[in-house]
């Protein structure tokens, strides 16, 4: 059996290892469509999310205290901020949609890369290693900033309202790009 097919079957049969422990519902139709093509398989994906995370350095890395893949509201964000531990630096982060697609060959990678860029994923790129040709499909709807230090919220309610509104606006832009990409992939020959 072809090595690419073996890797595809192995990856697609693995259990979800994400922190969420489940697929991001908005990205499932696109991932299923990509995985239906013989030259591609997805290894990771996210439709974008809002997170409050602890800022750590070194081996520990960062820790997600709260995350949402949906539109958010001010009451929800303030409630999560009020639950933060007494010590530590926490930041708010809006993450853009991202999908990593393994490709059978460089021609397949160029084709899906072109479709991704056409759909609006302008920060995408082709990655080549000894064992993998892939396309990282990503977008620019993201930002982050410190939001709490030692249980003291660093921003006003007015500022948080702007953050919530901007997060939801950017989330909808990212979701539209996912829809555009789905339409373009669905129009492609299998």
Coordinates of C-alpha atoms in Angstrom, one line a residue:
X1 CA 0.0 0.0 0.0
X2 CA 1.2 3.5 -0.8
X3 CA 2.9 5.3 2.2
X4 CA 0.6 8.4 1.7
X5 CA -2.5 6.3 1.9
X6 CA -1.2 4.4 5.0
X7 CA -0.5 7.7 6.7
X8 CA -3.9 9.1 5.7
X9 CA -5.7 6.1 7.1
X10 CA -3.6 6.2 10.3
X11 CA -4.2 9.9 11.0
X12 CA -7.9 9.8 10.2
X13 CA -8.5 6.8 12.5
X14 CA -6.8 8.4 15.5
X15 CA -8.7 9.8 18.4
X16 CA -9.0 13.6 18.8
X17 CA -6.1 14.8 20.9
X18 CA -7.2 18.5 21.1
X19 CA -7.8 20.2 24.4
X20 CA -11.5 20.5 23.5
X21 CA -11.7 16.7 23.0
X22 CA -14.1 17.1 20.1
X23 CA -14.2 18.4 16.6
X24 CA -14.9 22.1 16.0
X25 CA -18.4 21.8 14.4
X26 CA -18.0 24.7 12.0
X27 CA -14.9 23.0 10.4
X28 CA -16.3 19.5 10.1
X29 CA -17.9 19.8 6.7
X30 CA -14.8 21.4 5.2
X31 CA -12.4 18.8 6.7
X32 CA -14.7 15.9 5.6
X33 CA -14.7 17.3 2.1
X34 CA -10.9 17.7 2.0
X35 CA -10.5 14.2 3.4
X36 CA -12.7 12.8 0.6
X37 CA -10.0 13.7 -2.0
X38 CA -7.4 11.0 -2.5
X39 CA -4.5 13.5 -2.6
X40 CA -5.3 15.1 0.8
X41 CA -6.0 14.6 4.5
X42 CA -6.3 17.0 7.4
X43 CA -4.1 16.7 10.4
X44 CA -5.5 19.5 12.5
X45 CA -8.0 22.2 12.2
X46 CA -9.9 25.0 14.0
X47 CA -12.6 27.5 12.8
X48 CA -11.1 30.1 15.1
X49 CA -11.6 30.7 18.8
X50 CA -11.5 33.2 21.7
X51 CA -9.4 32.2 24.6
X52 CA -8.2 33.4 28.0
X53 CA -4.9 31.8 28.7
X54 CA -2.3 31.9 31.4
X55 CA 1.0 33.3 30.2
X56 CA 3.8 30.9 31.1
X57 CA 7.3 30.5 29.9
X58 CA 9.6 27.5 29.5
X59 CA 8.6 23.9 29.3
X60 CA 5.1 24.5 30.8
X61 CA 4.0 26.7 27.9
X62 CA 0.6 28.4 28.0
X63 CA -2.6 27.1 29.6
X64 CA -6.1 27.7 28.2
X65 CA -8.3 28.8 31.1
X66 CA -11.4 29.4 28.9
X67 CA -12.1 29.0 25.2
X68 CA -15.1 29.5 22.9
X69 CA -15.4 28.6 19.2
X70 CA -18.7 30.6 19.1
X71 CA -19.6 34.3 19.1
X72 CA -19.0 35.7 22.5
X73 CA -20.6 38.4 24.7
X74 CA -19.5 40.8 27.4
X75 CA -21.2 39.1 30.3
X76 CA -19.6 35.8 29.4
X77 CA -16.1 37.2 29.1
X78 CA -16.5 39.2 32.4
X79 CA -17.7 36.1 34.2
X80 CA -14.7 34.1 33.0
X81 CA -12.4 36.9 34.1
X82 CA -13.9 36.9 37.6
X83 CA -13.1 33.2 37.9
X84 CA -9.4 33.6 37.2
X85 CA -6.9 32.3 39.8
X86 CA -5.4 34.9 42.3
X87 CA -1.9 34.7 40.8
X88 CA -0.6 34.9 37.3
X89 CA -0.6 36.8 34.1
X90 CA -3.5 36.0 31.8
X91 CA -4.1 37.2 28.2
X92 CA -7.0 37.3 25.9
X93 CA -6.4 35.9 22.5
X94 CA -8.5 35.7 19.3
X95 CA -7.2 32.9 17.1
X96 CA -8.0 32.8 13.4
X97 CA -9.1 29.7 11.4
X98 CA -6.4 27.2 10.7
X99 CA -6.3 23.9 8.8
X100 CA -3.2 21.8 8.1
X101 CA -3.6 19.6 5.0
X102 CA -1.1 16.8 4.1
X103 CA -0.7 16.5 0.4
X104 CA 0.3 13.5 -1.8
X105 CA 2.7 15.6 -3.9
X106 CA 3.8 19.1 -4.6
X107 CA 1.2 19.6 -7.4
X108 CA -1.6 18.7 -5.1
X109 CA -0.1 21.1 -2.5
X110 CA 0.0 24.0 -5.1
X111 CA -3.6 23.3 -6.1
X112 CA -5.1 23.4 -2.6
X113 CA -2.8 26.4 -1.6
X114 CA -4.2 28.3 -4.6
X115 CA -7.8 27.6 -3.6
X116 CA -7.1 28.6 0.0
X117 CA -5.6 31.9 -1.0
X118 CA -8.5 32.5 -3.4
X119 CA -10.9 31.8 -0.5
X120 CA -9.2 34.5 1.5
X121 CA -6.6 32.6 3.5
X122 CA -3.8 34.9 2.6
X123 CA -1.4 33.8 5.3
X124 CA -1.3 30.2 4.0
X125 CA 1.9 28.4 3.0
X126 CA 3.3 25.2 1.7
X127 CA 5.5 23.2 4.1
X128 CA 7.9 20.5 3.0
X129 CA 9.9 18.2 5.2
X130 CA 11.6 14.8 4.5
X131 CA 8.4 12.9 5.2
X132 CA 5.6 15.4 4.5
X133 CA 4.3 17.9 2.0
X134 CA 1.6 20.0 3.5
X135 CA -0.3 23.2 3.3
X136 CA -0.9 25.3 6.4
X137 CA -4.1 27.2 5.6
X138 CA -4.5 30.2 7.8
X139 CA -5.9 33.7 8.1
X140 CA -5.2 36.9 9.8
X141 CA -8.2 37.5 12.0
X142 CA -6.3 37.4 15.3
X143 CA -5.0 39.5 18.1
X144 CA -3.9 39.1 21.7
X145 CA -3.1 41.3 24.8
X146 CA -2.6 41.0 28.5
X147 CA -6.0 41.1 30.3
X148 CA -5.4 40.2 34.0
X149 CA -2.5 40.4 36.4
X150 CA -2.7 38.7 39.8
X151 CA -6.5 38.7 39.7
X152 CA -6.7 42.4 38.6
X153 CA -8.5 43.1 35.3
X154 CA -6.3 45.4 33.3
X155 CA -8.9 46.8 31.0
X156 CA -12.2 48.7 31.4
X157 CA -15.6 47.4 30.5
X158 CA -15.7 49.8 27.6
X159 CA -12.5 48.3 26.3
X160 CA -13.8 44.8 26.8
X161 CA -17.0 45.7 24.8
X162 CA -14.8 46.8 21.9
X163 CA -12.8 43.5 22.2
X164 CA -16.0 41.4 22.2
X165 CA -17.4 43.3 19.2
X166 CA -14.1 43.1 17.2
X167 CA -13.7 39.4 18.1
X168 CA -17.2 38.6 16.8
X169 CA -16.7 40.7 13.6
X170 CA -13.3 38.9 12.9
X171 CA -14.8 35.5 13.8
X172 CA -17.6 36.0 11.1
X173 CA -14.9 37.0 8.5
X174 CA -13.0 33.8 9.3
X175 CA -16.2 31.7 9.0
X176 CA -17.0 33.3 5.6
X177 CA -13.6 32.2 4.4
X178 CA -14.3 28.7 5.5
X179 CA -17.5 28.8 3.5
X180 CA -15.7 30.2 0.5
X181 CA -13.0 27.5 0.7
X182 CA -15.7 24.8 1.0
X183 CA -17.4 26.1 -2.1
X184 CA -14.1 26.1 -4.0
X185 CA -13.1 22.6 -2.9
X186 CA -16.6 21.3 -3.7
X187 CA -16.3 22.7 -7.2
X188 CA -13.0 20.9 -7.7
X189 CA -12.8 17.5 -9.5
X190 CA -12.1 14.6 -7.1

